[in-house]
Short mmCIF file of C-alpha atoms in Angstrom, two decimals:
data_model
loop_
_atom_site.label_atom_id
_atom_site.label_comp_id
_atom_site.label_asym_id
_atom_site.label_seq_id
_atom_site.Cartn_x
_atom_site.Cartn_y
_atom_site.Cartn_z
CA MET A 1 202.76 193.03 -34.06
CA ARG A 2 199.57 193.87 -32.21
CA VAL A 3 196.23 192.99 -33.89
CA LEU A 4 192.91 194.35 -32.85
CA LEU A 5 190.19 191.91 -33.89
CA THR A 6 186.42 192.63 -33.90
CA ALA A 7 183.08 191.17 -35.24
CA LEU A 8 179.50 192.25 -34.86
CA VAL A 9 178.17 188.87 -33.44
CA PRO A 10 179.86 185.89 -32.23
CA SER A 11 179.00 183.76 -35.20
CA HIS A 12 181.09 186.02 -37.35
CA ILE A 13 184.22 185.74 -35.38
CA VAL A 14 184.04 181.80 -35.55
CA PRO A 15 186.22 181.53 -38.68
CA MET A 16 188.66 184.05 -37.37
CA VAL A 17 189.68 182.08 -34.12
CA PRO A 18 192.11 179.73 -35.91
CA LEU A 19 193.93 182.67 -37.24
CA THR A 20 194.10 184.38 -33.95
CA TRP A 21 195.82 181.14 -32.45
CA ALA A 22 198.29 181.32 -35.49
CA LEU A 23 199.05 184.96 -34.66
CA ARG A 24 199.55 184.18 -31.08
CA ALA A 25 201.75 181.11 -31.93
CA ALA A 26 203.92 183.40 -34.32
CA GLY A 27 204.59 185.58 -31.29
CA HIS A 28 202.00 188.51 -31.99
CA GLN A 29 199.45 189.85 -29.66
CA VAL A 30 195.79 189.65 -30.27
CA LEU A 31 193.05 191.65 -28.55
CA VAL A 32 189.28 190.98 -29.44
CA ALA A 33 187.04 193.95 -28.75
CA GLY A 34 183.32 194.05 -28.94
CA ASP A 35 180.11 193.77 -26.70
CA ALA A 36 179.64 191.52 -23.84
CA GLU A 37 178.46 188.57 -25.98
CA LEU A 38 181.32 188.66 -28.21
CA VAL A 39 183.83 189.09 -25.47
CA ARG A 40 182.34 186.04 -23.55
CA PHE A 41 182.70 184.09 -26.89
CA ALA A 42 186.40 185.11 -27.42
CA SER A 43 187.23 184.41 -23.71
CA ALA A 44 186.03 180.81 -24.14
CA ALA A 45 188.56 180.42 -27.02
CA GLY A 46 191.37 181.53 -24.74
CA LEU A 47 191.67 185.13 -26.20
CA ASP A 48 192.49 188.41 -24.62
CA THR A 49 189.39 190.53 -24.61
CA ARG A 50 188.10 194.27 -24.10
CA LEU A 51 184.53 195.26 -23.71
CA VAL A 52 183.67 198.33 -25.73
CA GLY A 53 180.44 200.32 -25.42
CA ALA A 54 179.46 198.96 -21.85
CA GLY A 55 175.68 199.70 -21.24
CA ASP A 56 175.04 200.13 -25.07
CA THR A 57 171.72 198.43 -25.79
CA ILE A 58 171.16 199.82 -29.35
CA ARG A 59 173.55 197.36 -30.85
CA GLN A 60 171.85 194.33 -29.31
CA ARG A 61 168.53 195.60 -30.42
CA LEU A 62 169.56 196.13 -34.11
CA THR A 63 171.67 192.94 -34.32
CA ARG A 64 169.06 190.38 -32.95
CA PRO A 65 167.58 187.82 -35.35
CA GLY A 66 164.84 189.39 -37.39
CA ALA A 67 165.71 193.06 -36.13
CA VAL A 68 166.49 194.20 -39.67
CA ARG A 69 164.75 193.02 -42.99
CA MET A 70 167.48 191.77 -45.37
CA PRO A 71 167.07 192.04 -48.95
CA ASP A 72 168.42 189.62 -51.36
CA ARG A 73 171.22 190.50 -53.80
CA ALA A 74 168.98 191.77 -56.49
CA ALA A 75 166.84 193.62 -54.15
CA MET A 76 169.93 195.36 -52.85
CA ASP A 77 170.59 196.61 -56.47
CA ARG A 78 167.00 198.04 -56.71
CA ARG A 79 167.18 200.05 -53.64
CA ALA A 80 166.78 203.76 -54.22
CA ASP A 81 169.48 206.28 -52.83
CA GLY A 82 166.80 207.34 -50.22
CA GLU A 83 166.59 203.84 -48.81
CA TRP A 84 170.29 203.47 -48.56
CA ASP A 85 170.24 206.80 -46.65
CA ALA A 86 167.90 205.19 -44.30
CA VAL A 87 170.03 202.02 -43.91
CA GLY A 88 173.17 204.34 -43.38
CA GLU A 89 171.24 206.10 -40.51
CA ARG A 90 170.63 202.77 -38.93
CA TRP A 91 174.34 201.99 -39.32
CA ARG A 92 175.24 205.33 -37.77
CA THR A 93 172.91 204.90 -35.01
CA ARG A 94 174.36 201.31 -34.11
CA LEU A 95 178.03 202.51 -34.25
CA GLY A 96 177.15 205.68 -32.14
CA GLY A 97 176.60 203.60 -29.07
CA TYR A 98 180.22 202.29 -28.93
CA LEU A 99 182.38 203.68 -31.56
CA GLY A 100 183.84 206.45 -29.36
CA ASP A 101 184.97 203.81 -26.89
CA PHE A 102 186.47 201.64 -29.59
CA VAL A 103 188.51 204.28 -31.14
CA ARG A 104 189.85 205.21 -27.67
CA LEU A 105 190.92 201.75 -27.11
CA GLY A 106 192.54 201.69 -30.52
CA ARG A 107 194.56 204.85 -29.65
CA ASP A 108 195.41 203.36 -26.23
CA TRP A 109 196.46 199.85 -27.37
CA GLU A 110 198.12 201.11 -30.79
CA PRO A 111 197.45 198.12 -32.86
CA ASP A 112 199.54 197.69 -36.18
CA LEU A 113 196.51 195.94 -37.85
CA VAL A 114 192.68 195.69 -37.41
CA VAL A 115 190.95 192.64 -38.52
CA THR A 116 187.10 192.78 -38.81
CA ASP A 117 184.10 190.98 -40.28
CA PRO A 118 182.53 192.42 -43.31
CA VAL A 119 179.51 194.10 -41.69
CA GLU A 120 181.24 195.26 -38.37
CA PHE A 121 181.85 198.59 -39.92
CA GLY A 122 183.38 200.05 -36.76
CA GLY A 123 186.58 197.95 -37.28
CA LEU A 124 187.19 199.86 -40.56
CA VAL A 125 186.52 203.12 -39.04
CA VAL A 126 189.02 202.43 -36.27
CA ALA A 127 191.53 201.27 -38.83
CA SER A 128 190.97 204.59 -40.67
CA ALA A 129 191.15 206.78 -37.45
CA LEU A 130 194.49 205.29 -36.47
CA GLY A 131 196.08 205.05 -40.04
CA VAL A 132 196.66 201.37 -39.97
CA PRO A 133 195.64 198.63 -42.39
CA GLY A 134 192.16 197.23 -42.05
CA VAL A 135 191.56 193.54 -43.08
CA VAL A 136 188.07 192.15 -43.85
CA HIS A 137 187.76 188.34 -43.02
CA ARG A 138 184.55 186.95 -44.48
CA TRP A 139 182.76 184.26 -42.59
CA GLY A 140 182.35 181.98 -45.73
CA PRO A 141 180.78 182.24 -49.25
CA ASP A 142 178.60 185.28 -49.68
CA ASP A 143 177.49 187.43 -52.55
CA PHE A 144 176.81 190.87 -50.73
CA THR A 145 179.61 191.94 -48.57
CA SER A 146 181.52 193.98 -51.16
CA PRO A 147 178.26 195.92 -52.33
CA LEU A 148 177.64 196.55 -48.56
CA LEU A 149 181.15 197.96 -48.10
CA ARG A 150 180.73 200.22 -51.17
CA ARG A 151 177.65 201.67 -49.63
CA ALA A 152 179.38 202.09 -46.40
CA LYS A 153 182.13 204.03 -47.90
CA GLU A 154 179.37 206.64 -48.96
CA GLN A 155 177.19 206.44 -45.77
CA LEU A 156 179.98 206.51 -43.02
CA HIS A 157 182.21 209.08 -44.73
CA GLY A 158 181.30 211.85 -42.39
CA LEU A 159 181.54 209.69 -39.39
CA CYS A 160 185.25 208.72 -40.30
CA VAL A 161 186.01 212.32 -40.84
CA SER A 162 184.70 213.12 -37.38
CA TYR A 163 187.40 210.91 -36.00
CA GLY A 164 190.17 212.49 -37.94
CA ALA A 165 190.24 209.97 -40.91
CA ALA A 166 190.19 210.89 -44.47
CA GLY A 167 187.01 208.54 -45.03
CA PHE A 168 185.86 205.02 -44.81
CA PRO A 169 188.75 202.99 -46.03
CA ASP A 170 188.93 200.19 -48.61
CA PRO A 171 190.20 197.12 -47.04
CA ALA A 172 193.82 196.58 -47.20
CA LEU A 173 193.01 192.77 -47.76
CA LEU A 174 189.97 190.51 -48.14
CA VAL A 175 190.15 187.12 -46.75
CA ASP A 176 187.71 184.38 -48.14
CA PRO A 177 187.90 181.31 -46.02
CA SER A 178 186.55 179.31 -49.00
CA PRO A 179 187.49 177.21 -51.89
CA ALA A 180 186.96 178.74 -55.32
CA SER A 181 184.36 176.22 -56.05
CA LEU A 182 182.28 177.56 -53.63
CA LEU A 183 182.42 181.27 -54.40
CA PRO A 184 178.99 182.47 -55.45
CA GLY A 185 180.19 184.98 -58.22
CA GLY A 186 178.39 188.19 -58.85
CA ASP A 187 180.05 191.56 -58.15
CA ASN A 188 181.79 190.75 -54.92
CA THR A 189 185.44 191.70 -54.84
CA PRO A 190 187.41 188.41 -54.73
CA GLY A 191 189.50 187.84 -51.57
CA LEU A 192 192.59 185.73 -50.71
CA LEU A 193 191.48 182.18 -50.46
CA THR A 194 192.49 180.48 -47.34
CA ARG A 195 191.80 177.14 -45.76
CA TYR A 196 188.57 177.14 -43.60
CA VAL A 197 189.45 175.63 -40.33
CA PRO A 198 186.56 174.52 -38.36
CA TYR A 199 186.17 176.04 -34.77
CA CYS A 200 182.63 175.58 -33.07
CA GLY A 201 183.96 176.03 -29.47
CA THR A 202 185.34 173.66 -27.17
CA ALA A 203 184.10 170.95 -24.71
CA GLU A 204 185.06 167.87 -22.67
CA LEU A 205 184.10 165.05 -25.15
CA PRO A 206 181.49 162.50 -23.52
CA ASP A 207 181.52 158.95 -24.69
CA TRP A 208 178.65 159.38 -27.28
CA ALA A 209 181.00 162.02 -29.14
CA VAL A 210 184.05 159.76 -29.16
CA ARG A 211 182.52 156.40 -30.09
CA ARG A 212 181.09 155.34 -33.69
CA PRO A 213 177.33 154.88 -33.23
CA ALA A 214 175.57 151.73 -34.05
CA ARG A 215 173.46 153.25 -36.78
CA PRO A 216 174.08 156.05 -39.26
CA ARG A 217 173.87 159.50 -37.36
CA VAL A 218 172.11 162.58 -38.70
CA LEU A 219 173.45 165.84 -37.16
CA LEU A 220 170.57 168.31 -36.76
CA CYS A 221 171.36 172.00 -36.48
CA LEU A 222 168.74 174.61 -35.94
CA GLY A 223 170.90 178.00 -35.87
CA MET A 224 169.78 181.21 -34.17
CA TRP A 225 167.20 181.94 -36.89
CA HIS A 226 165.26 178.77 -36.73
CA GLY A 227 165.91 178.58 -33.00
CA ARG A 228 163.98 181.91 -32.77
CA VAL A 229 160.92 180.16 -34.40
CA LEU A 230 161.09 177.43 -31.62
CA ALA A 231 161.42 180.04 -28.91
CA GLU A 232 158.40 182.06 -30.13
CA THR A 233 156.14 179.29 -31.17
CA GLY A 234 157.24 176.34 -28.78
CA ARG A 235 157.47 174.02 -31.73
CA LEU A 236 160.16 173.05 -34.28
CA PRO A 237 160.02 174.50 -37.80
CA LEU A 238 157.93 172.08 -39.71
CA GLY A 239 160.65 170.94 -42.12
CA PHE A 240 162.94 169.94 -39.20
CA ARG A 241 160.24 167.88 -37.58
CA HIS A 242 159.67 166.14 -40.99
CA VAL A 243 163.42 165.30 -40.89
CA LEU A 244 162.92 163.70 -37.33
CA ASP A 245 160.24 161.55 -38.42
CA ALA A 246 162.14 160.58 -41.73
CA CYS A 247 165.13 159.46 -39.57
CA THR A 248 162.75 157.24 -37.41
CA GLU A 249 161.20 155.64 -40.59
CA GLN A 250 164.73 155.13 -42.00
CA GLY A 251 166.36 153.83 -39.00
CA LEU A 252 168.75 156.63 -38.32
CA ASP A 253 169.98 158.12 -35.08
CA VAL A 254 169.90 161.88 -34.65
CA LEU A 255 172.16 164.15 -32.66
CA PHE A 256 170.48 167.45 -31.89
CA PRO A 257 172.67 169.88 -30.00
CA ILE A 258 170.72 172.92 -28.86
CA ASP A 259 170.66 175.42 -25.81
CA ALA A 260 169.29 173.78 -22.66
CA GLN A 261 166.55 176.50 -22.64
CA TYR A 262 164.81 175.14 -25.50
CA HIS A 263 164.85 171.48 -24.22
CA PRO A 264 161.27 171.71 -22.57
CA ALA A 265 159.89 172.74 -26.07
CA LEU A 266 161.02 169.32 -27.56
CA ALA A 267 158.99 167.13 -25.56
CA GLY A 268 157.44 164.31 -27.59
CA ILE A 269 160.25 163.93 -30.33
CA PRO A 270 161.28 160.39 -31.20
CA SER A 271 163.24 158.43 -28.74
CA SER A 272 165.87 158.05 -31.50
CA VAL A 273 166.84 161.67 -31.14
CA GLN A 274 169.70 162.42 -28.75
CA VAL A 275 169.08 166.02 -27.60
CA VAL A 276 172.21 167.55 -25.84
CA ASP A 277 172.98 170.98 -24.80
CA ARG A 278 174.91 173.25 -27.13
CA PHE A 279 177.91 171.44 -28.18
CA PRO A 280 180.74 172.03 -30.76
CA ILE A 281 179.90 170.11 -33.91
CA GLY A 282 183.50 169.70 -35.09
CA PRO A 283 184.45 166.84 -32.97
CA VAL A 284 181.25 164.83 -33.97
CA MET A 285 181.61 165.27 -37.74
CA ARG A 286 183.88 162.27 -38.07
CA HIS A 287 180.94 160.09 -37.20
CA THR A 288 178.04 161.93 -38.87
CA THR A 289 176.27 160.70 -42.08
CA VAL A 290 174.42 163.71 -42.98
CA ALA A 291 174.37 167.13 -41.45
CA VAL A 292 170.87 168.92 -41.73
CA HIS A 293 170.91 172.44 -40.96
CA HIS A 294 169.53 175.85 -41.52
CA GLY A 295 172.03 177.35 -43.92
CA GLY A 296 174.57 178.92 -41.43
CA SER A 297 178.04 179.32 -43.02
CA GLY A 298 179.77 177.81 -40.08
CA THR A 299 177.65 174.66 -40.02
CA SER A 300 178.03 174.56 -43.89
CA MET A 301 181.69 175.21 -43.99
CA THR A 302 182.18 172.73 -41.08
CA SER A 303 180.40 170.06 -43.06
CA PHE A 304 182.38 170.62 -46.31
CA ALA A 305 185.71 170.54 -44.38
CA SER A 306 184.69 167.30 -42.79
CA GLY A 307 183.52 165.65 -46.25
CA VAL A 308 180.06 165.18 -44.87
CA PRO A 309 176.81 165.49 -47.10
CA GLN A 310 174.35 168.15 -46.25
CA LEU A 311 170.71 168.83 -46.19
CA VAL A 312 169.78 172.57 -46.00
CA LEU A 313 166.67 173.91 -44.85
CA PRO A 314 167.25 177.52 -45.05
CA GLY A 315 164.93 180.37 -43.44
CA ASP A 316 163.97 183.27 -45.62
CA LYS A 317 167.21 185.26 -44.97
CA PRO A 318 168.99 185.76 -48.35
CA PHE A 319 172.45 184.63 -46.86
CA LEU A 320 170.82 181.29 -45.76
CA GLN A 321 169.27 180.93 -49.15
CA THR A 322 172.64 181.34 -50.70
CA THR A 323 174.30 178.64 -48.70
CA GLY A 324 171.68 176.32 -49.67
CA ARG A 325 172.07 177.09 -53.31
CA LEU A 326 175.89 176.69 -53.10
CA VAL A 327 175.58 173.23 -51.18
CA ALA A 328 173.29 172.03 -54.03
CA GLU A 329 175.35 173.28 -56.79
CA SER A 330 178.59 171.44 -55.25
CA GLY A 331 176.98 168.28 -55.62
CA ALA A 332 177.66 167.52 -51.93
CA GLY A 333 174.15 167.96 -50.64
CA ALA A 334 170.56 169.19 -51.25
CA ALA A 335 168.46 172.23 -50.46
CA LEU A 336 164.91 172.57 -49.93
CA ALA A 337 164.76 176.28 -50.42
CA THR A 338 160.92 177.10 -50.10
CA GLU A 339 158.64 176.94 -47.23
CA ASP A 340 156.33 174.68 -49.24
CA ALA A 341 159.17 172.09 -50.19
CA GLN A 342 160.21 171.95 -46.37
CA HIS A 343 156.55 171.43 -45.30
CA ASP A 344 156.34 168.50 -47.66
CA PRO A 345 157.06 165.35 -45.76
CA ARG A 346 157.62 163.24 -49.02
CA LEU A 347 160.10 165.69 -50.34
CA VAL A 348 162.04 165.84 -46.94
CA ARG A 349 161.91 162.02 -46.75
CA GLU A 350 163.29 161.50 -50.21
CA ALA A 351 165.92 164.13 -49.96
CA LEU A 352 167.31 162.49 -46.69
CA ALA A 353 167.12 159.10 -48.06
CA GLY A 354 168.99 159.94 -51.20
CA LEU A 355 171.76 161.67 -49.22
CA VAL A 356 172.31 158.69 -46.79
CA ALA A 357 172.15 156.00 -49.69
CA GLU A 358 173.78 157.63 -52.74
CA GLU A 359 177.62 157.55 -52.95
CA ARG A 360 177.73 160.64 -55.42
CA PHE A 361 177.03 162.99 -52.43
CA ARG A 362 179.69 161.65 -50.43
CA THR A 363 182.16 161.66 -53.46
CA ALA A 364 181.33 165.36 -54.11
CA ALA A 365 181.68 166.19 -50.35
CA ARG A 366 185.16 164.64 -50.16
CA GLN A 367 186.17 166.61 -53.33
CA VAL A 368 185.22 169.79 -51.59
CA ARG A 369 187.06 168.61 -48.44
CA ALA A 370 190.26 168.06 -50.60
CA GLU A 371 189.94 171.51 -52.29
CA ILE A 372 189.73 173.09 -48.82
CA ALA A 373 192.58 171.18 -47.34
CA GLY A 374 194.87 172.28 -50.30
CA LEU A 375 194.49 175.92 -49.54
CA PRO A 376 197.02 177.87 -47.36
CA GLY A 377 196.07 177.81 -43.89
CA PRO A 378 196.32 180.31 -40.86
CA ALA A 379 200.10 180.22 -40.54
CA GLU A 380 200.42 181.20 -44.13
CA LEU A 381 197.82 183.89 -43.76
CA VAL A 382 199.84 185.33 -40.72
CA ARG A 383 202.77 185.78 -43.03
CA THR A 384 200.48 187.58 -45.49
CA LEU A 385 199.29 189.95 -42.54
CA GLU A 386 202.67 190.59 -41.40
CA GLY A 387 203.63 191.83 -44.98
CA LEU A 388 200.95 194.57 -44.69
CA ILE A 389 202.81 196.22 -41.87
#
């Protein structure tokens, strides 16, 4: 079986990487197609790749952090049809830069199956044009991908027809890399529950990543949304600065992996903070007491899969807020959802101290970890995909 796999941005392909390895281990061929950034990321994971839409700048412009205002789930329902028409026009503009190249690749490579993230609609358009099953692989718990796919079915119908398809297809299968307890509810179409297997890149592990630290360690992850704040202002978002101060007061070590380009902006942070270049967080979770992060599903699900309590300081993006809410509801962590709460040093200090000291958070985190471990993994998912052909 040949599988064509794509994603809108590298972070969306992260939860699919273990599946690609399982497909290849079962004797199947996998080709990852996308823009230059996605291709670089997939190549680093040991995957075969193909660049589509070389020279296209529209996609990068429309997918960079902050380029598009994202409504929360309730606001999506309140959008008038005219507003959705404008959203659809933006989707068609983005797809127009590379879709022809993508469809040609599909016809040349002749995949039996296309796997895509929920918002890279081009994957489903290609599947429809080729007449093969299209599988949507969510990146973690979310409450909006099914409503978006329903709108895409309306807005992208004509585009699919122009490539010889009957219309924008329903997914042949939805995959939820999440335990049932973390599903956010709402009108999302339920998917096949599968085990989340952490993948955050690879690295040669230095001594500090292998040895147990002398003091409890806090792992700090800004994510690209808060990283943008650091890049634009030269300062850490205030909530994360309060975390660093609280860690110093409470005698905690901090591991802070972040792109080297940002390091000059971190001058003056406490000496107990170990700043390292971008580094996969999976290997260091075994010695992490608390993970403090922005609400990204990859960081959150890696923490859950590792049984590590979490403190979420989400940005104003709805999907980050959803992650914070789910972490708090699980009992395995806490979330300071508002800017006012994140800017209050007392609230930050108390939240962090509770996560370090109180056993109930670790107990809840281990319970979610056990639930994740009990789900069918990538090898079982491969057999399900084989059954679609």
